[in-house]
Coordinates of C-alpha atoms (C1' of nucleotides) in Angstrom, one line a residue:
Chain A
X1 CA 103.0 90.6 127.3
X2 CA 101.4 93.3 125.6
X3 CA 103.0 96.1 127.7
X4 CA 105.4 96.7 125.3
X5 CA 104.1 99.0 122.3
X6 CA 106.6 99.2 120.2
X7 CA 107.6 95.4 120.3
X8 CA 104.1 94.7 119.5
X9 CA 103.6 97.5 117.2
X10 CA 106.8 95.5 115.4
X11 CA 105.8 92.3 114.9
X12 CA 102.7 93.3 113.8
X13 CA 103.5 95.8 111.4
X14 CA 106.3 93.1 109.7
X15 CA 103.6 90.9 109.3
X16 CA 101.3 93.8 107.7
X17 CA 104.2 94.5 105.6
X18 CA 104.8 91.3 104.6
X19 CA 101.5 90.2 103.8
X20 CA 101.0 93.4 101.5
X21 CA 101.6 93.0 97.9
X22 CA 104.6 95.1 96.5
X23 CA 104.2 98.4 95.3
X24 CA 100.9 98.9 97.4
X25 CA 100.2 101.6 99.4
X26 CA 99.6 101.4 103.3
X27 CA 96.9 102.6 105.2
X28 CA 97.2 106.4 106.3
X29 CA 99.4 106.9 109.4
X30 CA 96.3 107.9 111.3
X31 CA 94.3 105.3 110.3
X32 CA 97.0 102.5 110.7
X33 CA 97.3 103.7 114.2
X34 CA 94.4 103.4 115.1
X35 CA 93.8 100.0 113.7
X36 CA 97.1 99.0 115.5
X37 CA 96.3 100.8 118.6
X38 CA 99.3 103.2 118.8
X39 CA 99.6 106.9 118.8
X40 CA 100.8 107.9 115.6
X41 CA 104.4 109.2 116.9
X42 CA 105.1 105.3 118.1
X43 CA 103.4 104.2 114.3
X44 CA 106.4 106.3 113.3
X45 CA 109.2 105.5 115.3
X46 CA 108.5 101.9 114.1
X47 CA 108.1 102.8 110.6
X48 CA 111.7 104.8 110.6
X49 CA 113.0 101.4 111.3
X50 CA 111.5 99.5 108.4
X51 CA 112.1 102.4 106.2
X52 CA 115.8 102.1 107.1
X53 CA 116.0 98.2 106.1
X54 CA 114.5 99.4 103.0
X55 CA 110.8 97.7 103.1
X56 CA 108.6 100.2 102.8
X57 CA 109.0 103.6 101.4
X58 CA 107.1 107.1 102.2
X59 CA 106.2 110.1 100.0
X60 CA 105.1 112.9 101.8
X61 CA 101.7 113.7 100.3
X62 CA 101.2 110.8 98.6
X63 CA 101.8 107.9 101.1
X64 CA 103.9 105.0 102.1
X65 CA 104.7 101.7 99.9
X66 CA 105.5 98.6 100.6
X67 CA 108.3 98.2 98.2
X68 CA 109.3 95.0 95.9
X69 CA 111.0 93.1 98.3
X70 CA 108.9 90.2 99.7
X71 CA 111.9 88.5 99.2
X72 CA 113.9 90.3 101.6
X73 CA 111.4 89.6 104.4
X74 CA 111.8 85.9 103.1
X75 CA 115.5 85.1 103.3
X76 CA 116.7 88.5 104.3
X77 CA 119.2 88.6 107.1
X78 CA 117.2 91.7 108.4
X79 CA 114.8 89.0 110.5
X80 CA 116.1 86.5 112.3
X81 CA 114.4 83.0 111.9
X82 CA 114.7 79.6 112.5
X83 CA 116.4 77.9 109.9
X84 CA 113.6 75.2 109.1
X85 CA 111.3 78.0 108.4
X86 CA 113.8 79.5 106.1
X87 CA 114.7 75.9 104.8
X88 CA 110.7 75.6 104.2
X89 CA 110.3 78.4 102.3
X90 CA 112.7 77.8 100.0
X91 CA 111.2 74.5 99.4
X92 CA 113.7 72.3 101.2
X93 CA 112.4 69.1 103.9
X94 CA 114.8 69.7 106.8
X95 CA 115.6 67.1 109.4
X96 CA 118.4 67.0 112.4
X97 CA 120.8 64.8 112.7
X98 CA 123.5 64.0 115.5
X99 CA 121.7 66.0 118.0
X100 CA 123.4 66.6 121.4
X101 CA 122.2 68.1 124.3
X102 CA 125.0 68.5 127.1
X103 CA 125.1 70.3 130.5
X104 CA 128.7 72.3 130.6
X105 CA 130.6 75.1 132.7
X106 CA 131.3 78.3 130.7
X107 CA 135.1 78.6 130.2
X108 CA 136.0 82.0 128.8
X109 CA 135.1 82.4 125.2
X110 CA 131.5 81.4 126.8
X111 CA 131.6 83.6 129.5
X112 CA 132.5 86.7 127.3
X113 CA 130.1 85.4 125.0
X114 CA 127.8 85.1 127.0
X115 CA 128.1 87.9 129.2
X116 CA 128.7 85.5 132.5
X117 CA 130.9 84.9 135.0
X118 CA 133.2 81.9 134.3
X119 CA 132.7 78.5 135.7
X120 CA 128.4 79.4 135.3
X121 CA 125.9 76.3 134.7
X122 CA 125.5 75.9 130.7
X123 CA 124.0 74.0 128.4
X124 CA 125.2 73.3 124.7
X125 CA 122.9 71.7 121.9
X126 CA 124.0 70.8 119.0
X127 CA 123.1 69.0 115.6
X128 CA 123.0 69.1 112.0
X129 CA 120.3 70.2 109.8
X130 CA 119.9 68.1 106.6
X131 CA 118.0 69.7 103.8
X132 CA 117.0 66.3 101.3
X133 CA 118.9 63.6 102.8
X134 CA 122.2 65.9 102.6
X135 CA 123.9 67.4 105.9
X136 CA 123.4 71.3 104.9
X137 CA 124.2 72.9 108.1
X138 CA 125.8 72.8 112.0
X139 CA 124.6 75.0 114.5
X140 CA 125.3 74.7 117.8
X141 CA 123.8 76.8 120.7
X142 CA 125.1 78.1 124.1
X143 CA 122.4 79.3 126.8
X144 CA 122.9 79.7 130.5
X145 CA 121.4 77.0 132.0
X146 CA 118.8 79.3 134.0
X147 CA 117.4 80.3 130.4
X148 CA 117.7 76.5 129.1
X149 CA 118.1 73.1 131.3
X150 CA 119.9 69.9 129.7
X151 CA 115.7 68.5 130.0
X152 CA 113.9 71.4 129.1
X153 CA 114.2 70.0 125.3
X154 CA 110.7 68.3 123.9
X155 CA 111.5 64.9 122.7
X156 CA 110.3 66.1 119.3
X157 CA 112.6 68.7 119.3
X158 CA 112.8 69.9 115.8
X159 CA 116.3 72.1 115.9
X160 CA 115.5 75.1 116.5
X161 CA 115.9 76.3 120.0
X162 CA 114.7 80.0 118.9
X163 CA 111.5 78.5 118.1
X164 CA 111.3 76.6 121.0
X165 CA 111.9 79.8 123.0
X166 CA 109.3 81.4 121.3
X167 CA 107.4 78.9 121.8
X168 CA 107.5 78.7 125.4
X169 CA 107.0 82.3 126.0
X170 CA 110.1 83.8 126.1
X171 CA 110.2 87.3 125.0
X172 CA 113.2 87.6 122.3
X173 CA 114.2 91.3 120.9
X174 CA 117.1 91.2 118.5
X175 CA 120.4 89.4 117.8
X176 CA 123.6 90.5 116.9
X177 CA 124.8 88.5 114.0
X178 CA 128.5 88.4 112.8
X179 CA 129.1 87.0 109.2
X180 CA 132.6 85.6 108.0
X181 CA 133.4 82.7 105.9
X182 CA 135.7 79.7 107.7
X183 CA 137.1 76.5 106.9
X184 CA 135.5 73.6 107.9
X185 CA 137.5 71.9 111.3
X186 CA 137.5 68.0 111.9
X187 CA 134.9 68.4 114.5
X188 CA 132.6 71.1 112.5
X189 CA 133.5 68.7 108.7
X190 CA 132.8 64.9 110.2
X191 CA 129.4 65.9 111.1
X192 CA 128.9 67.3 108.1
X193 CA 130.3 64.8 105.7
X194 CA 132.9 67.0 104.4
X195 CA 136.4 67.3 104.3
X196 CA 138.4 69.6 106.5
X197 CA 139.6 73.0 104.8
X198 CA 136.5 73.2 102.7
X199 CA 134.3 76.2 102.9
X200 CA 131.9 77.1 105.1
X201 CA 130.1 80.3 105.6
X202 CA 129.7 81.1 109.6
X203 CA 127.5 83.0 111.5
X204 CA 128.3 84.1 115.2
X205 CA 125.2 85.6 117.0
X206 CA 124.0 86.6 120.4
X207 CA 120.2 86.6 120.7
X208 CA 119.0 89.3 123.3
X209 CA 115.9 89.8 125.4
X210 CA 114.2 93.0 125.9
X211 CA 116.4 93.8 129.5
X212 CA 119.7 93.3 127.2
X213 CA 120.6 90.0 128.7
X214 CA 122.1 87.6 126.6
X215 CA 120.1 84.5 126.4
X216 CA 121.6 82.8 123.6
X217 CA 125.0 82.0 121.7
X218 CA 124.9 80.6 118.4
X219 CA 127.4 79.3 116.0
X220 CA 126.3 78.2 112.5
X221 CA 127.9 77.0 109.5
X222 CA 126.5 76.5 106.4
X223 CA 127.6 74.5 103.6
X224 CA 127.6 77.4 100.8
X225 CA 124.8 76.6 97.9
X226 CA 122.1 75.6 99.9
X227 CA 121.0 78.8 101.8
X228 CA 121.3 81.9 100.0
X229 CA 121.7 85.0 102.5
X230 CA 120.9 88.6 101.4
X231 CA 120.2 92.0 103.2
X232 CA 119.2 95.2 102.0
X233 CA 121.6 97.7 102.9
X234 CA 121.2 101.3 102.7
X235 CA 123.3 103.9 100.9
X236 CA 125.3 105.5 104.0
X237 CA 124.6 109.5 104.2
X238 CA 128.6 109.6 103.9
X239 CA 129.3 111.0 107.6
Chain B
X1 CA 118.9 119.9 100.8
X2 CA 119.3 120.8 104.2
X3 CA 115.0 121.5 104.3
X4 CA 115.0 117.9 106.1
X5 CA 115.5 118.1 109.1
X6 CA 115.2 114.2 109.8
X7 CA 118.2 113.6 107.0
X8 CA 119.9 116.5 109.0
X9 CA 119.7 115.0 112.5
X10 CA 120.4 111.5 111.0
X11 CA 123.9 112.6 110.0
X12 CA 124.6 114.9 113.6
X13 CA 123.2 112.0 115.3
X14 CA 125.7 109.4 113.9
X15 CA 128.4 112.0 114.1
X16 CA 127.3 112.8 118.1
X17 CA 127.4 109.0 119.1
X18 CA 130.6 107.9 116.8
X19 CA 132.5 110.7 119.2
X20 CA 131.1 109.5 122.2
X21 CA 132.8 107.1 123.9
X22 CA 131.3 103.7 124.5
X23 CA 129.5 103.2 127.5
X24 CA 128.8 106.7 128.1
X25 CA 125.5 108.5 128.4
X26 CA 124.0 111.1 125.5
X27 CA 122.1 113.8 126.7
X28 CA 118.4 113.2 127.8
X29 CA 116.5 113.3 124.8
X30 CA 114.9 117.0 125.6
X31 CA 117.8 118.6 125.7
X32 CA 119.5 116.8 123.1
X33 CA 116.7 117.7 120.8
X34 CA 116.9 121.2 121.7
X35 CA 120.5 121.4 120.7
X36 CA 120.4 119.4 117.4
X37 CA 117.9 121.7 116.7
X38 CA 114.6 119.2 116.3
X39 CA 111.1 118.3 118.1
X40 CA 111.8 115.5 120.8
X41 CA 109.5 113.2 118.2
X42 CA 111.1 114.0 115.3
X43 CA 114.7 112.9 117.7
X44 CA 113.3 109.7 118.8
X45 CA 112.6 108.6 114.9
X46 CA 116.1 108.7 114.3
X47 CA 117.1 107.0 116.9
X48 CA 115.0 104.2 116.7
X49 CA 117.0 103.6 113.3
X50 CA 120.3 103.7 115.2
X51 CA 118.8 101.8 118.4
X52 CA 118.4 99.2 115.5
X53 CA 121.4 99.1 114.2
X54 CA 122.5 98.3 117.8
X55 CA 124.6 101.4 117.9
X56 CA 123.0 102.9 120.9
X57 CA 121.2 101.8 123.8
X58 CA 117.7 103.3 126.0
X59 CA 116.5 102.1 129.1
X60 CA 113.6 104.2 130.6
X61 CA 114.1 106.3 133.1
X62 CA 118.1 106.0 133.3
X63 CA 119.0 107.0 129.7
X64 CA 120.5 106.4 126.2
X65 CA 123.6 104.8 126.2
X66 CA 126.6 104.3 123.3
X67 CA 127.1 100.7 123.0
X68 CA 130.7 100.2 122.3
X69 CA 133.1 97.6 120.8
X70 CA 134.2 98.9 117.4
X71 CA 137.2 96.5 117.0
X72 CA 139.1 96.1 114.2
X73 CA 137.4 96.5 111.0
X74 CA 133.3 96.6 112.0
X75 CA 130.9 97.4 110.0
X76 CA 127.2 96.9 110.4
X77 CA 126.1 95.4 107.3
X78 CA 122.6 97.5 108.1
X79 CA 124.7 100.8 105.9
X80 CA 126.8 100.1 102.9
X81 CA 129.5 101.9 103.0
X82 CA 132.9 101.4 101.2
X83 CA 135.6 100.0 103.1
X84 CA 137.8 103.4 102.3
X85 CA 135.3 105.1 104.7
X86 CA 135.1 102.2 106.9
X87 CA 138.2 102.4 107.5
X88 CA 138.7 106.1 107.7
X89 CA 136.4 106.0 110.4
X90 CA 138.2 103.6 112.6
X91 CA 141.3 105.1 111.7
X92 CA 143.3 102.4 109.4
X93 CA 144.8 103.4 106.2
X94 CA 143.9 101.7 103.5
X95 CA 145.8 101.5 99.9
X96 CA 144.8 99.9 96.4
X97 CA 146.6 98.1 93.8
X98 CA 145.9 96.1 90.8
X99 CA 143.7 98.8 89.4
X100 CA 142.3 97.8 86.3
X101 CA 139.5 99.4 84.1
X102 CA 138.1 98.1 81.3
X103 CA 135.1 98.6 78.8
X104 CA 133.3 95.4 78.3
X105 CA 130.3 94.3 76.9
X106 CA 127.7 92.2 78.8
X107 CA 127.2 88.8 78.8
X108 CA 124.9 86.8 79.6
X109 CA 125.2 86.6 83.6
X110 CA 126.0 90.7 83.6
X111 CA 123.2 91.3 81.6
X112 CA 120.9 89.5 83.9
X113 CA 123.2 91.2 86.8
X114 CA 122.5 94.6 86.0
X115 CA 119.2 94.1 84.1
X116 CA 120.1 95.4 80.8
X117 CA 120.4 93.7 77.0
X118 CA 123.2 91.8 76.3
X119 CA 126.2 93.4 74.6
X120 CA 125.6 96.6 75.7
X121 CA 128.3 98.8 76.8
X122 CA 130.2 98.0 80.7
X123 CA 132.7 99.3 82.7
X124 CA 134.2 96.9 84.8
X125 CA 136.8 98.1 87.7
X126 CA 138.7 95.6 89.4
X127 CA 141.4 96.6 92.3
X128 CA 142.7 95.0 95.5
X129 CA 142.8 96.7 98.9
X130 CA 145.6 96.5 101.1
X131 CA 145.3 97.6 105.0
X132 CA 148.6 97.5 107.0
X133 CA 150.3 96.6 103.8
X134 CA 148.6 93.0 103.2
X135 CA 145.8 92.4 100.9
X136 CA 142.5 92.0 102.5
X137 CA 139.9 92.4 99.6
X138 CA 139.6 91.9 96.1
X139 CA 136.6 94.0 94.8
X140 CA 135.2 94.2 91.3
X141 CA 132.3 96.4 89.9
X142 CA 130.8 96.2 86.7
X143 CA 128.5 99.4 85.8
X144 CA 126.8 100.3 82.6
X145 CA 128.7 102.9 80.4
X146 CA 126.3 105.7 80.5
X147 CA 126.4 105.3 84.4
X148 CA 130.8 105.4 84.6
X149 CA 132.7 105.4 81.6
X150 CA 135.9 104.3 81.4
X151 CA 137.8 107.4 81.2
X152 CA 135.5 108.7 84.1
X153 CA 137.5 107.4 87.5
X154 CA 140.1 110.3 88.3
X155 CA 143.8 109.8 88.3
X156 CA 143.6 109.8 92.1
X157 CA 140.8 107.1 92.8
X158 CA 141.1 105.4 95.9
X159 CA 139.8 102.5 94.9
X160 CA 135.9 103.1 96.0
X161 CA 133.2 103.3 93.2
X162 CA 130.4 103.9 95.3
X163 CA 132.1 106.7 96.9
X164 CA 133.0 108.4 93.8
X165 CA 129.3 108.1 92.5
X166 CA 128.5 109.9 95.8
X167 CA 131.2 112.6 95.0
X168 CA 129.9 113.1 91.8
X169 CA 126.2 113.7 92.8
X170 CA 124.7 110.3 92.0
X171 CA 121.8 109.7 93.8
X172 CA 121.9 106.3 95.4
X173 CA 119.6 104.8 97.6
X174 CA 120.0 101.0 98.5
X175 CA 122.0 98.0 97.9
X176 CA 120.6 94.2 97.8
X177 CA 123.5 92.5 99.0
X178 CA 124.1 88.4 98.8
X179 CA 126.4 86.8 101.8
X180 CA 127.9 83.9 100.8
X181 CA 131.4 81.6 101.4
X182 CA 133.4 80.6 98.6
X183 CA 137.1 79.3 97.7
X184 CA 139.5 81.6 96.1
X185 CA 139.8 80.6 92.1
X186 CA 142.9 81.6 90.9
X187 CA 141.9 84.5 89.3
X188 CA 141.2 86.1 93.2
X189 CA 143.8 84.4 94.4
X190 CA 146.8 85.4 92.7
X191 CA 146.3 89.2 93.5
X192 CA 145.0 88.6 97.4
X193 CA 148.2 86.5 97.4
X194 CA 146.9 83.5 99.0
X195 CA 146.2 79.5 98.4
X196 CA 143.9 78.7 95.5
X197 CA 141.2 77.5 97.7
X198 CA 141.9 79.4 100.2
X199 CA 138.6 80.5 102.2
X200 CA 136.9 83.5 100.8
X201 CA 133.9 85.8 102.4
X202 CA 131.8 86.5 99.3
X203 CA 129.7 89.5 98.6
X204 CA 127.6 89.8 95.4
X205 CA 125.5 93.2 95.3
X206 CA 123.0 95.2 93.4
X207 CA 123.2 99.1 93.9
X208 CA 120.0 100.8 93.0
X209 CA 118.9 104.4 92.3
X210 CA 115.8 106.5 93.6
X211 CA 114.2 104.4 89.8
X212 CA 115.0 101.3 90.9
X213 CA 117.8 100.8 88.2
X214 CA 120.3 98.8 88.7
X215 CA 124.0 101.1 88.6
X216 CA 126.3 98.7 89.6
X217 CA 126.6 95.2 90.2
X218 CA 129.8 94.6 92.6
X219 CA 131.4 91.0 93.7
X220 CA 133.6 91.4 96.9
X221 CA 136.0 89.1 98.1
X222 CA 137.1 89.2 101.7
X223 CA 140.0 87.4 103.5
X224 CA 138.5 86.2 106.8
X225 CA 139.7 88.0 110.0
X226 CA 140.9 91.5 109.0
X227 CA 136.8 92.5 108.6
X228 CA 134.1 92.0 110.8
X229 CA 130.8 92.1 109.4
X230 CA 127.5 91.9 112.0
X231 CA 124.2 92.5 111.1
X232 CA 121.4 93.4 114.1
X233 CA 118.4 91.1 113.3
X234 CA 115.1 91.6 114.7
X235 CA 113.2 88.2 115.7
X236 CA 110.6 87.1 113.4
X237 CA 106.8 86.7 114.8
X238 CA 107.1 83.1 113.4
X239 CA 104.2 84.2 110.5
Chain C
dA1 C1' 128.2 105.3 161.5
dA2 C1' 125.7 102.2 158.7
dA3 C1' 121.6 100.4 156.6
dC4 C1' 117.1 100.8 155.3
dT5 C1' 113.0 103.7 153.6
dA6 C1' 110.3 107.1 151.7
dT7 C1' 110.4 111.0 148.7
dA8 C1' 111.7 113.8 144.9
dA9 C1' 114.0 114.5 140.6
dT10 C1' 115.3 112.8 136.1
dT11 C1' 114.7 110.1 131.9
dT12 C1' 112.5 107.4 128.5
dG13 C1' 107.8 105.7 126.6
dT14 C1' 103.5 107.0 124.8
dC15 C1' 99.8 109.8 123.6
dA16 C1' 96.9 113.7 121.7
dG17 C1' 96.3 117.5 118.8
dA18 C1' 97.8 120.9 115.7
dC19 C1' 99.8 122.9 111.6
dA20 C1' 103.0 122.9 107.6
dA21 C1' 104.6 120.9 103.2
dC22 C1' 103.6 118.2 99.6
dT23 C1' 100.8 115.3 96.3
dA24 C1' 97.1 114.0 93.6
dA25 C1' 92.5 114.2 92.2
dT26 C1' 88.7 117.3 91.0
dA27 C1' 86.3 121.3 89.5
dA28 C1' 86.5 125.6 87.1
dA29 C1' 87.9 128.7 83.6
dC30 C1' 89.5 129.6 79.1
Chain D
dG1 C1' 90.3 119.9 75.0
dT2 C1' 93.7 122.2 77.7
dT3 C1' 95.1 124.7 81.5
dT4 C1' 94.5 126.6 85.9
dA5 C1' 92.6 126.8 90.8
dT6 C1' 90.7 124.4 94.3
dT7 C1' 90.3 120.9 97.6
dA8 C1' 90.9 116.8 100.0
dG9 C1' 94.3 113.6 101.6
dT10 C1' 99.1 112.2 103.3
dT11 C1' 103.5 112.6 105.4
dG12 C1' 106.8 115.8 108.1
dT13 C1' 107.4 118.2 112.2
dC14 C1' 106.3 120.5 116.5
dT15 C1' 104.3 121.4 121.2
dG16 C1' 102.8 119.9 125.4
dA17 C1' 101.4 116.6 128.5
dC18 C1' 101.3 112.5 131.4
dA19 C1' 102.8 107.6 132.6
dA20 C1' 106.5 104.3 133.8
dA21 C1' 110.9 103.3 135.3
dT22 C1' 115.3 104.5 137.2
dT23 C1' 118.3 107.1 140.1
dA24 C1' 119.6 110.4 143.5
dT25 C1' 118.4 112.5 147.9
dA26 C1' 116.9 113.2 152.5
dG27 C1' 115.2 111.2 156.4
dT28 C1' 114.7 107.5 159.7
dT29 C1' 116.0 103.7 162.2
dT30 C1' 119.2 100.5 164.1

DNA sequence: AAACTATAATTTGTCAGACAACTAATAAAC
DNA sequence: GTTTATTAGTTGTCTGACAAATTATAGTTT
């Protein structure tokens, strides 16, 4: 639970951030420390990393901002989020659709996915995410079956199975997220209610816990238009 | 410049781990500090930001490890950097053609792009890059006047504007990048040499300086498979 | 000899305190 | 009223220390 400082210290200085206007100034290292109940070299080592993704900003002898970009926390790639609170935000009712929960073996794009030996107990869910009445997005997640049984799902499963870890406790650090843009196959286009060929932008992601195990493999694809992805990246110190 | 010591280590730091070989153990972080030449704190701040970025690995008590896997052409999307250094660092050789520079006025959408009145004066750059002697990306930049002038690029660019802002002394700090999935018009086509229609990764980004102005806007076309964009995402605290 | 156990050494995680460098507001001097 | 010192406040960095976790080592037992 809370024997993890920093993780803590994380989540609850990005909701500090976020919940402070733009342009405002942050407590005092000292004094945000102590309200957080950190030492001020952790405070730090946190705020380097939100510095680096361009939130805040700090001026020695004058103080750290939180700088215009609410909407980065929002829609920004930096965090990773379930899609119906992203789809929420922007003011879109999401529901799922064609929702599929299936017990499988890993064969060997799973297993190096996934980090497993081949042949290991899975299970697959899949569905599509429809943002006012319209099929918007397919996602489809991978998990060892120790991390997620074929029952574990709540009937009133939603479609998100990284809130539904969350929910249940699971501690969740970081996922690795590769972008590319892919057309549309007949089994990822029927679904959708699209033709094969068209465009599709596709994420690939692996969703780690805090002991680096891989507890989750996920494939989305979103019909372009409805989601709009951005990150803040910063200006590389030319190595 | 060099009175920083954190932009200092940031720098030796990414230089240290890009020659390490992936898997392998760094120096404990005492010793390491000592020979970079920093405080032990001011060394774990920095690598925070890289532990972020999923370059590196800790696990208490055994050590920081380099997490490997630079395949092809992978870039974290956490740093913008232009593809010309991408690709230096990973070895590939990268060439341009279809250079063309013109002085434009803005209209309406590249006035709102780069936040300026309409009809002032634009440079617009526009060039294909070629790796292994195929066209991978079609990239065009459109920059205010007073920031590049036409007559401004050398004889011998090699096709990257941002790097030959850095060159030139141009302070730069961040980039608000959009990730999206479009089909080639013909206008991208015809130079990437592929299908009108064809599947497209889409860029569309705002460079800013140390004001907050807007410098360049850049669109960036990618042909899926020769790049491999990933983004390390931190899991959101639900709000 | 092999396997298990307790101990020690090493490494990262966190904390506390201190001082320097810098900024901005305030008081003093002209 | 303007300029100059002064002062308080903030971030940047350093030193040292201890806790927690891992790994190596020596010892013991089987």
């Amino acid at each position: 639970m809370a024997n993890f400082p920093f993780q803590r210290l994380q989540t609850d200085l990005a909701a500090l951030i976020e919940k402070t206007p733009a342009g405002q100034r942050l407590l005092s290292e000292p004094k945000l420390a102590q309200k957080l109940g950190v030492s001020r070299a952790t405070l730090r080592e946190a705020m380097r990393t939100f510095e680096a993704q361009g939130l805040i900003r700090r001026r020695q002898g004058s103080g750290t901002f939180v700088v215009g970009a609410v909407q980065a926390l929002d829609s920004g790639l930096e965090v990773l989020e379930s899609l119906e609170t992203l789809a929420q935000r922007i003011g879109l009712e999401v529901s799922v659709s064609n929702l599929s929960v299936d017990s499988i073996v890993a064969d060997e794009s799973a297993a190096a996915a996934l980090d497993i030996p081949l042949g290991a107990a899975l299970t697959r869910v899949r569905r599509v995410i429809h943002a006012e009445n319209r099929p918007v997005a397919y996602l489809e997640d991978t998990l060892p079956a120790s991390a997620l049984g074929a029952n574990d799902l709540p009937k009133d499963f939603h479609g998100s199975v990284l809130d539904f870890l969350l929910s249940r406790g699971d501690l969740l650090t970081s996922s690795r997220t590769n972008v590319s843009a892919i057309a549309a196959s007949s089994d990822v286009a029927k679904p959708l209610q699209i033709q094969r060929g068209d465009v599709l932008l596709h994420f690939s992601a692996q969703l780690f816990n805090p002991e680096g195990k891989i507890v989750d493999h996920s494939l989305s694809y979103f019909i372009p238009g409805y989601f709009r992805f951005h990150i803040v990246r910063r200006v590389g110190n030319g190595g």
